[in-house]
mmCIF file with all atom_site columns, C-alpha atoms in Angstrom:
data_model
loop_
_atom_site.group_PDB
_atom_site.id
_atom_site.type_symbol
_atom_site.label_atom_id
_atom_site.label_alt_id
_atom_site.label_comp_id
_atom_site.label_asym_id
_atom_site.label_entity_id
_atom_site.label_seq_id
_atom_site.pdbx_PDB_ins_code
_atom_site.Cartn_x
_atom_site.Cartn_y
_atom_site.Cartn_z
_atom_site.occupancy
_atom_site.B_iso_or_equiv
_atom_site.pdbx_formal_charge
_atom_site.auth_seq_id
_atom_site.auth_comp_id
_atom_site.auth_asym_id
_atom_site.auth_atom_id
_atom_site.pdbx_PDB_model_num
ATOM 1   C CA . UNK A 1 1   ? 12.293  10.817  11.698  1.00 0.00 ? 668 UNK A CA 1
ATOM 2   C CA . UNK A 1 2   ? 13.041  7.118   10.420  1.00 0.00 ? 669 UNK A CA 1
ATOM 3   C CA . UNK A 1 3   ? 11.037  4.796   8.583   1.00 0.00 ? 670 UNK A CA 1
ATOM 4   C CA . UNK A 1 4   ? 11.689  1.101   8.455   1.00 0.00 ? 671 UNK A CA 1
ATOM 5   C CA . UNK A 1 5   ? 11.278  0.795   4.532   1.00 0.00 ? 672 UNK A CA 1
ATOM 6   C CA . UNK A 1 6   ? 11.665  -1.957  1.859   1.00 0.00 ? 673 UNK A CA 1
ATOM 7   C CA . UNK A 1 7   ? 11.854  -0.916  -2.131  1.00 0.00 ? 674 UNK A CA 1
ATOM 8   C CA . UNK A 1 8   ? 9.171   -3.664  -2.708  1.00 0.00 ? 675 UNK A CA 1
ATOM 9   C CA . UNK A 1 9   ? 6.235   -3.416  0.204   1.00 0.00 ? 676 UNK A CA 1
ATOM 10  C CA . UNK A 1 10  ? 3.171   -2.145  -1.389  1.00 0.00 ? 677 UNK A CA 1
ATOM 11  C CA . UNK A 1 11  ? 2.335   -0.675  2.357   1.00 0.00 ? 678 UNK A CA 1
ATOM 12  C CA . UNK A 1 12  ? 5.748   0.922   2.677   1.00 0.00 ? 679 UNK A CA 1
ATOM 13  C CA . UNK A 1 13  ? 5.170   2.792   -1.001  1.00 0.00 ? 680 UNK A CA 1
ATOM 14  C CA . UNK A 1 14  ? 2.110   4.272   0.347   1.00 0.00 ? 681 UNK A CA 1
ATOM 15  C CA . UNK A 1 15  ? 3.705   5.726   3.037   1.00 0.00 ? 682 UNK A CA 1
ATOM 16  C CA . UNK A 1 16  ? 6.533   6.816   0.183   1.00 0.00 ? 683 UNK A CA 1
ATOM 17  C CA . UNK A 1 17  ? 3.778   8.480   -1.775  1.00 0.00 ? 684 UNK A CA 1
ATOM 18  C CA . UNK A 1 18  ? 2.428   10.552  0.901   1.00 0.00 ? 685 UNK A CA 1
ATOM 19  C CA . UNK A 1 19  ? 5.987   11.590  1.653   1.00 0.00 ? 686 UNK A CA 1
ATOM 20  C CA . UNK A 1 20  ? 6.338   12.694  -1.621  1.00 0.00 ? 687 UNK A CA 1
ATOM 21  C CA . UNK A 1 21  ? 3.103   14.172  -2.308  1.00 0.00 ? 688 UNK A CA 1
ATOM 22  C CA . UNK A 1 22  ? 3.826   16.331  1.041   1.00 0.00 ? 689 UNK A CA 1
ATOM 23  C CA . UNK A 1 23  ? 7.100   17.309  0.573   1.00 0.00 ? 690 UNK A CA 1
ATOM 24  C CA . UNK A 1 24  ? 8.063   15.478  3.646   1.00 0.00 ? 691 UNK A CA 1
ATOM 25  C CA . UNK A 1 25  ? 10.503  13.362  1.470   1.00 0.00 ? 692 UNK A CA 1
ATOM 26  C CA . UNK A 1 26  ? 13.568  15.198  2.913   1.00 0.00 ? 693 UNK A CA 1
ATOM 27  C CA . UNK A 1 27  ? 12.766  15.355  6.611   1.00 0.00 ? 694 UNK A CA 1
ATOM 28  C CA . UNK A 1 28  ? 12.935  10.913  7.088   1.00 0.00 ? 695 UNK A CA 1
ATOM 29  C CA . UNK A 1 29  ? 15.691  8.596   7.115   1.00 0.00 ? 696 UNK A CA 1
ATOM 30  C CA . UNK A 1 30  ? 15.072  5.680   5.308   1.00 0.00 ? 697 UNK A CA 1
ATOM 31  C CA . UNK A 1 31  ? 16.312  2.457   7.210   1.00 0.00 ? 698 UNK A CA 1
ATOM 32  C CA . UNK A 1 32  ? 16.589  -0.597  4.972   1.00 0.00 ? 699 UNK A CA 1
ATOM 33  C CA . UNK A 1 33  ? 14.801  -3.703  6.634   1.00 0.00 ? 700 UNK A CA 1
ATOM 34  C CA . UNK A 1 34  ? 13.519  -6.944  5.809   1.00 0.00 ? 701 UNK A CA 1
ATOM 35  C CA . UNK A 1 35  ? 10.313  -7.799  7.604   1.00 0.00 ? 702 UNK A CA 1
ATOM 36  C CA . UNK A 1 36  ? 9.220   -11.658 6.710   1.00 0.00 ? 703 UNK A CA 1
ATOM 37  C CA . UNK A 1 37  ? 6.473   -13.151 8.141   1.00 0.00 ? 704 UNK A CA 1
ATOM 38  C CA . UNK A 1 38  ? 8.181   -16.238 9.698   1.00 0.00 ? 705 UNK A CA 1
ATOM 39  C CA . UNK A 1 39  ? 11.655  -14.249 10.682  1.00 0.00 ? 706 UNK A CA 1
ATOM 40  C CA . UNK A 1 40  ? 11.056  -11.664 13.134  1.00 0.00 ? 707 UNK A CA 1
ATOM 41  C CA . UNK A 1 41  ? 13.590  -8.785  12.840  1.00 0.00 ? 708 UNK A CA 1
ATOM 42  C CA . UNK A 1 42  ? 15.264  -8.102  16.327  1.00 0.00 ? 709 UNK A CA 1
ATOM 43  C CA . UNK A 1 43  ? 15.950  -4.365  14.697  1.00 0.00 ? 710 UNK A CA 1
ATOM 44  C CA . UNK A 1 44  ? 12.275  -3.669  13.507  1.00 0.00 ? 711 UNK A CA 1
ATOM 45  C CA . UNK A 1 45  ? 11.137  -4.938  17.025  1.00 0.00 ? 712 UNK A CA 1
ATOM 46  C CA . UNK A 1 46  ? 12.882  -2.883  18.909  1.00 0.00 ? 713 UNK A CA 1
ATOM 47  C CA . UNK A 1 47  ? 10.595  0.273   17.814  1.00 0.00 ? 714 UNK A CA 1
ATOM 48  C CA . UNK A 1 48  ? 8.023   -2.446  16.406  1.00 0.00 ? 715 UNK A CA 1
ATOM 49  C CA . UNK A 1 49  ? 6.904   -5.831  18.382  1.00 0.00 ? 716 UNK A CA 1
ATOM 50  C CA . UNK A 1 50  ? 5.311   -6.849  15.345  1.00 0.00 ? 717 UNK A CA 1
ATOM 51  C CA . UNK A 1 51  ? 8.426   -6.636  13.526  1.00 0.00 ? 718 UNK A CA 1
ATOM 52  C CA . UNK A 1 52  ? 6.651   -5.288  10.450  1.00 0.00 ? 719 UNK A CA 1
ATOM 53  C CA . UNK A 1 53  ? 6.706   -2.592  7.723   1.00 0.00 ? 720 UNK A CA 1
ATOM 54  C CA . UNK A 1 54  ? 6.096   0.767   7.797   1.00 0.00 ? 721 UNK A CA 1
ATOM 55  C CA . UNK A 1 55  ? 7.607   1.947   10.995  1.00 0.00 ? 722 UNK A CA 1
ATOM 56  C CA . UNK A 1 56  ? 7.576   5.110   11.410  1.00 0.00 ? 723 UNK A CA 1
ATOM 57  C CA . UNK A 1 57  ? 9.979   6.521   14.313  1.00 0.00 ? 724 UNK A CA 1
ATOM 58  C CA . UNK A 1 58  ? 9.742   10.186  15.581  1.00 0.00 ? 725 UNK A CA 1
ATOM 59  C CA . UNK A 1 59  ? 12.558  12.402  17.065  1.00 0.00 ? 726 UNK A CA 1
ATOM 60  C CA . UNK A 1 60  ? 11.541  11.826  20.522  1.00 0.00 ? 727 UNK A CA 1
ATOM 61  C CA . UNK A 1 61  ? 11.757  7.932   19.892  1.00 0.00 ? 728 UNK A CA 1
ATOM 62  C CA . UNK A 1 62  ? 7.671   7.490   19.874  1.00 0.00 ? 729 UNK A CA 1
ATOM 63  C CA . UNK A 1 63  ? 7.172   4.511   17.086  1.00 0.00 ? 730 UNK A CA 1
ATOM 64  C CA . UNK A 1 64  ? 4.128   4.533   14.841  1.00 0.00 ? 731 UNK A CA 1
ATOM 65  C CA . UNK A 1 65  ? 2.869   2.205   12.828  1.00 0.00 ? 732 UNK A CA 1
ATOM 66  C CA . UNK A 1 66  ? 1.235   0.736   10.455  1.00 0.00 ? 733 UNK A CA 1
ATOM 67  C CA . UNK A 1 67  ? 0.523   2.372   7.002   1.00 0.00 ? 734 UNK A CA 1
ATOM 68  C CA . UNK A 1 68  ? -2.892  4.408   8.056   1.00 0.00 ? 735 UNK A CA 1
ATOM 69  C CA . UNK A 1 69  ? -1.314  5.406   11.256  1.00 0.00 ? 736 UNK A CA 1
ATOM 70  C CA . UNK A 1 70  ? 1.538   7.006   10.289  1.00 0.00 ? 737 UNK A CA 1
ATOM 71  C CA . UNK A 1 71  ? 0.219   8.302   6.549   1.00 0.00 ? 738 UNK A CA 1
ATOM 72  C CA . UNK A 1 72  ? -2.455  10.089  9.075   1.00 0.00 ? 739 UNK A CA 1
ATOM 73  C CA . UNK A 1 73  ? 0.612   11.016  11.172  1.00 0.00 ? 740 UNK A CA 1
ATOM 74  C CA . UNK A 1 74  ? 2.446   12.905  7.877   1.00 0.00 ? 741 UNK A CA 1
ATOM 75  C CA . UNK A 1 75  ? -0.600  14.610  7.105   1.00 0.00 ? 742 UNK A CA 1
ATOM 76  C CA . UNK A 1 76  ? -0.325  16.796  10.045  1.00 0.00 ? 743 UNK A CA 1
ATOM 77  C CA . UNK A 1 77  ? 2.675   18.100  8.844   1.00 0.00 ? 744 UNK A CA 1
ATOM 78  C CA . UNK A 1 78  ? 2.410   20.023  5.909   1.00 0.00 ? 745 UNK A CA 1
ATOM 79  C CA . UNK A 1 79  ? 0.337   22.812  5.105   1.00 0.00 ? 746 UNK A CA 1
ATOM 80  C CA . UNK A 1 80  ? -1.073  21.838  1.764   1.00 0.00 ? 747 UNK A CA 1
ATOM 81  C CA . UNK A 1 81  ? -4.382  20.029  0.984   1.00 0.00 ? 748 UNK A CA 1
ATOM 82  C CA . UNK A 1 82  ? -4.878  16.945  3.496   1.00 0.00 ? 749 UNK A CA 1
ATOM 83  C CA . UNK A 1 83  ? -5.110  13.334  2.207   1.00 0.00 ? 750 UNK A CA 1
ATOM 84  C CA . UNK A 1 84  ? -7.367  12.346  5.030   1.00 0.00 ? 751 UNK A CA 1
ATOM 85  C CA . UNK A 1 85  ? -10.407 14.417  5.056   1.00 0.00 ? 752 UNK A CA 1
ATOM 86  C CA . UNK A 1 86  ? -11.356 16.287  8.334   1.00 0.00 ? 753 UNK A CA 1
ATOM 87  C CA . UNK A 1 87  ? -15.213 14.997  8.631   1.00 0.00 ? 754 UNK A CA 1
ATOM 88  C CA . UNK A 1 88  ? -18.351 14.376  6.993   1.00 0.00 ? 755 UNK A CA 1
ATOM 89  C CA . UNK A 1 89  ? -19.004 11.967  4.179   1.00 0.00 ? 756 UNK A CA 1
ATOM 90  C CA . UNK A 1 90  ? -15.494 12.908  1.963   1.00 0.00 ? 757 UNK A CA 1
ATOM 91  C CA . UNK A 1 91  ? -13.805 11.489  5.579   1.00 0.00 ? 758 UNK A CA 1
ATOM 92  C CA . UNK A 1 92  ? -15.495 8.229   5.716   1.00 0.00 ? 759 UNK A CA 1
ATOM 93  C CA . UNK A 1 93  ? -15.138 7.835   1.693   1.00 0.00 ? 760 UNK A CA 1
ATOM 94  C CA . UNK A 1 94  ? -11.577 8.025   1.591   1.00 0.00 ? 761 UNK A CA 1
ATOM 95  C CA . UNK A 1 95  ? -11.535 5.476   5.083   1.00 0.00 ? 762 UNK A CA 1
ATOM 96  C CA . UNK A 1 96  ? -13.607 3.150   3.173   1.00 0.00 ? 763 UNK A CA 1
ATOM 97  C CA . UNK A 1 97  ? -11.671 3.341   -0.050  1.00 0.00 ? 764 UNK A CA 1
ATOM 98  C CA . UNK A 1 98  ? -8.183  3.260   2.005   1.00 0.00 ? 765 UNK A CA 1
ATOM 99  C CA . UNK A 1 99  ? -9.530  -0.346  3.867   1.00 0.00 ? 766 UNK A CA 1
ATOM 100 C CA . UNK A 1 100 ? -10.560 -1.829  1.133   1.00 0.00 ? 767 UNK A CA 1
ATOM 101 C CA . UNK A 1 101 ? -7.321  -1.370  -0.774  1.00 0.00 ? 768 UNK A CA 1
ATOM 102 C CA . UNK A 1 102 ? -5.323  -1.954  2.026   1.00 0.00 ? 769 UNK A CA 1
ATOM 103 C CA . UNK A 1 103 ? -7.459  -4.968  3.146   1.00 0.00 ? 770 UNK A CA 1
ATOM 104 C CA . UNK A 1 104 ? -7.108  -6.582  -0.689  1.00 0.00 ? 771 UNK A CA 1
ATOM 105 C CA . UNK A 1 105 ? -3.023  -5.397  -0.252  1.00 0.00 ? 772 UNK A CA 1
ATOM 106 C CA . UNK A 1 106 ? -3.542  -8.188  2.771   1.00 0.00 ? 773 UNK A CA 1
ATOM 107 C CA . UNK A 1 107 ? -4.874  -10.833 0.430   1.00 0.00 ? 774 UNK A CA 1
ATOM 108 C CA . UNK A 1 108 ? -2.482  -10.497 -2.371  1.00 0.00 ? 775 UNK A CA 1
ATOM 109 C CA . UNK A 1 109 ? 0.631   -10.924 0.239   1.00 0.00 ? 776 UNK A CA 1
ATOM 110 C CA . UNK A 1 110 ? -0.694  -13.957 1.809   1.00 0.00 ? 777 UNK A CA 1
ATOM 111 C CA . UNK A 1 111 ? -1.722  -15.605 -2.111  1.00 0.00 ? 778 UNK A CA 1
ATOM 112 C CA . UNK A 1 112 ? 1.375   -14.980 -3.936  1.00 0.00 ? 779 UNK A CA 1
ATOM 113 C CA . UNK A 1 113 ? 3.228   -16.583 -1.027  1.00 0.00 ? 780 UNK A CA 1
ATOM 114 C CA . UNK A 1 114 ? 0.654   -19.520 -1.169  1.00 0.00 ? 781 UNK A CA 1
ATOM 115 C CA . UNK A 1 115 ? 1.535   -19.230 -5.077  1.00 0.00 ? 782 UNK A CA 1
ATOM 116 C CA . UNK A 1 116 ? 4.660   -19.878 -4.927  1.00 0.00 ? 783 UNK A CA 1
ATOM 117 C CA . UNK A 1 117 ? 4.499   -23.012 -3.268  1.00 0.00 ? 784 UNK A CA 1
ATOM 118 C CA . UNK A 1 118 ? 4.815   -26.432 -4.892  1.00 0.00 ? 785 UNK A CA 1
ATOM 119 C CA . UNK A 1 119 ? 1.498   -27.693 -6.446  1.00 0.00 ? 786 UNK A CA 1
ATOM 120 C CA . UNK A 1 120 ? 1.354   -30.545 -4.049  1.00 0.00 ? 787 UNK A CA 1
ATOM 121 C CA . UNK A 1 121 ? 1.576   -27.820 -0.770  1.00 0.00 ? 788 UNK A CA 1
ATOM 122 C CA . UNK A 1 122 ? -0.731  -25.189 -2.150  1.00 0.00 ? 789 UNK A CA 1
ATOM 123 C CA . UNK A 1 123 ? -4.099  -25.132 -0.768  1.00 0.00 ? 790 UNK A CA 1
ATOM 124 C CA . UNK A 1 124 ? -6.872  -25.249 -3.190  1.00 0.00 ? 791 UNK A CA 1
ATOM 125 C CA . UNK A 1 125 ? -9.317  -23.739 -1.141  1.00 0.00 ? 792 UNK A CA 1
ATOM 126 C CA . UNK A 1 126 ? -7.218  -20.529 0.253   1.00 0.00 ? 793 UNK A CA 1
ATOM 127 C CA . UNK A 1 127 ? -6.267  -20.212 -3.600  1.00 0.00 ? 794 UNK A CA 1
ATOM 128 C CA . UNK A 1 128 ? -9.847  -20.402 -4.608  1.00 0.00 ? 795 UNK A CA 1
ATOM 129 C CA . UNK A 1 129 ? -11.335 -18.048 -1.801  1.00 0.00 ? 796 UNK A CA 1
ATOM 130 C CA . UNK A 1 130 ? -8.443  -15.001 -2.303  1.00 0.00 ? 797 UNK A CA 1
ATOM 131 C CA . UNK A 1 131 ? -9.485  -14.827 -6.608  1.00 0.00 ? 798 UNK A CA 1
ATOM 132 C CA . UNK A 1 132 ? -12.897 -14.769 -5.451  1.00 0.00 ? 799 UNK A CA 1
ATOM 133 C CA . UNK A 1 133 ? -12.350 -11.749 -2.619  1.00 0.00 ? 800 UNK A CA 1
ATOM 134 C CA . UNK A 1 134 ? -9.792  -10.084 -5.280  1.00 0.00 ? 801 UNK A CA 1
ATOM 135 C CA . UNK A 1 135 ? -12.638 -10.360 -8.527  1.00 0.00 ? 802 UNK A CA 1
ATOM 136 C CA . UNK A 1 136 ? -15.356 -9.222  -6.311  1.00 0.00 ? 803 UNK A CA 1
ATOM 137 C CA . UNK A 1 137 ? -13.246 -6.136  -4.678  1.00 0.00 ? 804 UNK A CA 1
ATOM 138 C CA . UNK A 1 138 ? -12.271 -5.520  -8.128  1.00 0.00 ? 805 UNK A CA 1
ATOM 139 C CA . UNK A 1 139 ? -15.885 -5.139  -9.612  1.00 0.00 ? 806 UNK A CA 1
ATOM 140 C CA . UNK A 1 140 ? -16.331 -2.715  -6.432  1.00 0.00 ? 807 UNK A CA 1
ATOM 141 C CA . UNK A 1 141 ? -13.708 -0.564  -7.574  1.00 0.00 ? 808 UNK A CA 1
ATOM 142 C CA . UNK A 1 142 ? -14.802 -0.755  -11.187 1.00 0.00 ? 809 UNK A CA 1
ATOM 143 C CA . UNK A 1 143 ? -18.212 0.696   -9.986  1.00 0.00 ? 810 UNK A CA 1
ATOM 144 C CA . UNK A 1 144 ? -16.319 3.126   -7.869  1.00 0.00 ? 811 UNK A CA 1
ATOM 145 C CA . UNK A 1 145 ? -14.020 4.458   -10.287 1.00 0.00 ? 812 UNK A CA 1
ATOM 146 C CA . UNK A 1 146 ? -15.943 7.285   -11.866 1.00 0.00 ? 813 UNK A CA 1
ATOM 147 C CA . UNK A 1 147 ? -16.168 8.824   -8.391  1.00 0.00 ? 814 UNK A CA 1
ATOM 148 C CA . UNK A 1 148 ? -12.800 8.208   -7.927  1.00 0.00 ? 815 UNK A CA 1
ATOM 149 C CA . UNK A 1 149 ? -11.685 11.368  -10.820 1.00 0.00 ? 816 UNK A CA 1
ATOM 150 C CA . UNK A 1 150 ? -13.208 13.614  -8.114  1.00 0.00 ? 817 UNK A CA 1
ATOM 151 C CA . UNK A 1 151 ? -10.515 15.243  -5.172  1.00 0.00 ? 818 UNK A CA 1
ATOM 152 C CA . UNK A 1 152 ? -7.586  13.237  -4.349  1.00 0.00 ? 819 UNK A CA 1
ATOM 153 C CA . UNK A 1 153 ? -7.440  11.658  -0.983  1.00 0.00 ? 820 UNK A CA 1
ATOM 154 C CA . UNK A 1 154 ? -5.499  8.915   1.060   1.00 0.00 ? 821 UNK A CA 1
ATOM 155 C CA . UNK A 1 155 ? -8.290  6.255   -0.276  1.00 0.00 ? 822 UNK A CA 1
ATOM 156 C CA . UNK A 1 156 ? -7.111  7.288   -4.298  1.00 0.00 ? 823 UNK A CA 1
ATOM 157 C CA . UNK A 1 157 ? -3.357  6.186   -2.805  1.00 0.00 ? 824 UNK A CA 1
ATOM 158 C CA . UNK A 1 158 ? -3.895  3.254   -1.289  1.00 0.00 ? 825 UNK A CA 1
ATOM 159 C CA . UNK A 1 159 ? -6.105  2.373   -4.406  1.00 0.00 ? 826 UNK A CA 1
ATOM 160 C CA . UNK A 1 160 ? -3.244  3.748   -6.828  1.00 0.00 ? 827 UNK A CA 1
ATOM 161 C CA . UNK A 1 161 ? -0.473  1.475   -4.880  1.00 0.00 ? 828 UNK A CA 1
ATOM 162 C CA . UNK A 1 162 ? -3.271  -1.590  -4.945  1.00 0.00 ? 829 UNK A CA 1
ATOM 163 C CA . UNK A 1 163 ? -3.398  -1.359  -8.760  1.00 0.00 ? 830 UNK A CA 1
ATOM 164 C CA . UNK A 1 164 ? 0.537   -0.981  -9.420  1.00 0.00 ? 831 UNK A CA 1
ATOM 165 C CA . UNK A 1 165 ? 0.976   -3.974  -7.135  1.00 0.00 ? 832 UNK A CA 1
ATOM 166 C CA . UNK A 1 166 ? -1.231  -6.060  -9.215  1.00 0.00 ? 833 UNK A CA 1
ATOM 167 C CA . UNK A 1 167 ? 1.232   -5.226  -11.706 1.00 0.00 ? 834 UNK A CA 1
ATOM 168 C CA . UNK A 1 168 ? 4.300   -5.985  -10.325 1.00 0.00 ? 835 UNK A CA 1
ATOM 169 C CA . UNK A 1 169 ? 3.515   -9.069  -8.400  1.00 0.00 ? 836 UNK A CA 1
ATOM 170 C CA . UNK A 1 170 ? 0.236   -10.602 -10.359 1.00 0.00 ? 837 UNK A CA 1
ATOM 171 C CA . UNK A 1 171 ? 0.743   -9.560  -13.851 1.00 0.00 ? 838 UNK A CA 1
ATOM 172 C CA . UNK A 1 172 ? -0.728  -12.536 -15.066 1.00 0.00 ? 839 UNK A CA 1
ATOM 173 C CA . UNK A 1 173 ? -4.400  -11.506 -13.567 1.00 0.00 ? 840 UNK A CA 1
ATOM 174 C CA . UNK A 1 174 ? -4.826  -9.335  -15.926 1.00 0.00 ? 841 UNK A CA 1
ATOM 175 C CA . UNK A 1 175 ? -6.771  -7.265  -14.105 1.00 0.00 ? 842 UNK A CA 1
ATOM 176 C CA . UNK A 1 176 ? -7.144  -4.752  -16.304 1.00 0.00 ? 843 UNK A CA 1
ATOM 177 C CA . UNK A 1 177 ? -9.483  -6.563  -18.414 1.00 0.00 ? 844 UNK A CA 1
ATOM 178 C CA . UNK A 1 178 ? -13.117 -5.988  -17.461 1.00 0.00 ? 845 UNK A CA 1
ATOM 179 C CA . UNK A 1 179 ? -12.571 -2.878  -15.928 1.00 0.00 ? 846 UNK A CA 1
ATOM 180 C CA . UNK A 1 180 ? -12.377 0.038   -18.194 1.00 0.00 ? 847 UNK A CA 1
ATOM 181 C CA . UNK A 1 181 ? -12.591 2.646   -16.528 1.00 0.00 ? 848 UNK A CA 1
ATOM 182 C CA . UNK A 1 182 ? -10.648 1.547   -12.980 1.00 0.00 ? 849 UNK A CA 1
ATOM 183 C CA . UNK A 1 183 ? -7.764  1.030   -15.409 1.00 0.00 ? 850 UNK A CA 1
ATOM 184 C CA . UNK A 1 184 ? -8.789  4.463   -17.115 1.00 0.00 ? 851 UNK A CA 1
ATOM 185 C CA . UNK A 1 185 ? -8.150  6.280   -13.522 1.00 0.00 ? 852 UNK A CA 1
ATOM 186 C CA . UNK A 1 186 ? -4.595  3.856   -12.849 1.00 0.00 ? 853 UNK A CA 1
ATOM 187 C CA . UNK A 1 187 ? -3.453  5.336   -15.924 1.00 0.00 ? 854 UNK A CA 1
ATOM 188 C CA . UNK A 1 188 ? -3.597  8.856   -15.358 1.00 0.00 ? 855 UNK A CA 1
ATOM 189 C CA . UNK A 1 189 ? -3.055  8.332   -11.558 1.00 0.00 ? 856 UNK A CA 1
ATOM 190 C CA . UNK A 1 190 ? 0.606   5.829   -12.231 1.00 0.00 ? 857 UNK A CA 1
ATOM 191 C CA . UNK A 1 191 ? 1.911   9.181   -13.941 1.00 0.00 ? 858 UNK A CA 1
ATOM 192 C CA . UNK A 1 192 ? 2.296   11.635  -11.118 1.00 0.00 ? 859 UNK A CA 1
ATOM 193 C CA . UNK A 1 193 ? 5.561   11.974  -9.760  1.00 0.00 ? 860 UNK A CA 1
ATOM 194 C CA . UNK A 1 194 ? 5.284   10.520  -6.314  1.00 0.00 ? 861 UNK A CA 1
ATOM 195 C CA . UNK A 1 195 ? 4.106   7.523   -8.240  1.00 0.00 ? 862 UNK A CA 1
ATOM 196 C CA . UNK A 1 196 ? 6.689   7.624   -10.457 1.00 0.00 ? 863 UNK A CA 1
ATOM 197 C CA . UNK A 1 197 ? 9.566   8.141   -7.664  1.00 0.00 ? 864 UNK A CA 1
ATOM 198 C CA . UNK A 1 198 ? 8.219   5.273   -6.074  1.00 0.00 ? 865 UNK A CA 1
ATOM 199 C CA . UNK A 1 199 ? 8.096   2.324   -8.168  1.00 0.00 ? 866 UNK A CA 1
ATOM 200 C CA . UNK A 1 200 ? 9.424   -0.810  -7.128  1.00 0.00 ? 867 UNK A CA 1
ATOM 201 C CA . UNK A 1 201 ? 12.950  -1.839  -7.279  1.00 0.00 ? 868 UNK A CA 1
ATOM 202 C CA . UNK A 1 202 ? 14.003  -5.443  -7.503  1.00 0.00 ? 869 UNK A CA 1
ATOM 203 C CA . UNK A 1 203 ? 17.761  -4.410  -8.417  1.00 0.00 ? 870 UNK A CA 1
ATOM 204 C CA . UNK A 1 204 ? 17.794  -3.588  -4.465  1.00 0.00 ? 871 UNK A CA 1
ATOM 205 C CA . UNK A 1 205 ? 18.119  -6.861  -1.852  1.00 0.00 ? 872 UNK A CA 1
#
């Protein structure tokens, strides 16, 4: 297999994770590709039209993507414990979990590229409305988090690689502060080795 990959996309570590946590690590060749929103890749498109990260491409040249798709994919794969529960309420817990992490993942591209334009170009209004989705997904997940010490699932992930994010790209935030017991669970959860063998890497272009 081969998997479009970048050292810094929060989607692309989930997918890393799940590798990892699967022992799957081995069996995928990472490709190295750069994905921006205003540049499509011609490489990327030829498996993906979207020209986005993580694309997953199997031996028989079927493409898969995005993050849920193919971290669903890899969980058919191993034999151990599965990340995405079969049925019943655990299922559509660790769905829920997994889109709201992934859906805040969406927001925090979109406002640190909306951050990093000049004051004059910024838009007060987009800046305003993504803290105010961001807080109130936050308290969510605050609420959440004692639940959260309970099984280990594709929604904890997503949630794990949400946190570490914060960290890397919105330090200032402090995000930390006001929720206890969220950070509590990131603590314990940033020290497992697929975590660890995963962090971002700005020394790589």
């Amino acid at each position: 297999m081969k998997l479009h990959w970048s050292p810094r996309s929060p989607f692309v570590r989930k997918v890393a994770i799940l590798l990892h946590e699967t022992g799957l690590d081995a069996k995928v060749e990472r490709v190295r590709s750069v994905a921006a929103i205003a540049t499509p890749n011609a490489a990327i498109m030829v498996d993906n039209p979207l020209s986005q990260i993580p694309t997953l491409v199997l031996d028989d040249g079927t493409a898969l993507y995005d993050s849920p798709v193919i971290c669903e994919y890899l969980d058919t794969l191993h034999d151990g414990p599965r990340y995405f529960p079969a049925a019943g309420p655990a299922r559509w817990a660790a769905l829920q979990r997994q889109a709201l992490a992934d859906g805040m993942l969406a927001i925090l591209l979109i406002w640190r590229q909306e951050r990093m334009k000049a004051p004059g170009q910024q838009l007060p209004d987009w800046l305003t409305a993504f803290a105010t989705k961001i807080a109130a997904s936050l308290a969510r997940l605050e609420a959440d988090a004692p639940a959260l010490a309970n099984g280990h699932d594709i929604g904890h992930v997503t949630i794990g690689c949400l946190l570490s994010y914060l960290d890397y790209r919105f330090a200032d935030l402090d995000w930390r502060a006001g929720h206890p017991a969220l950070a509590a669970w990131h603590a314990a959860f940033e020290q497992r080795p697929s975590m660890v063998a995963t962090r971002p890497d700005d020394a790589q272009t």
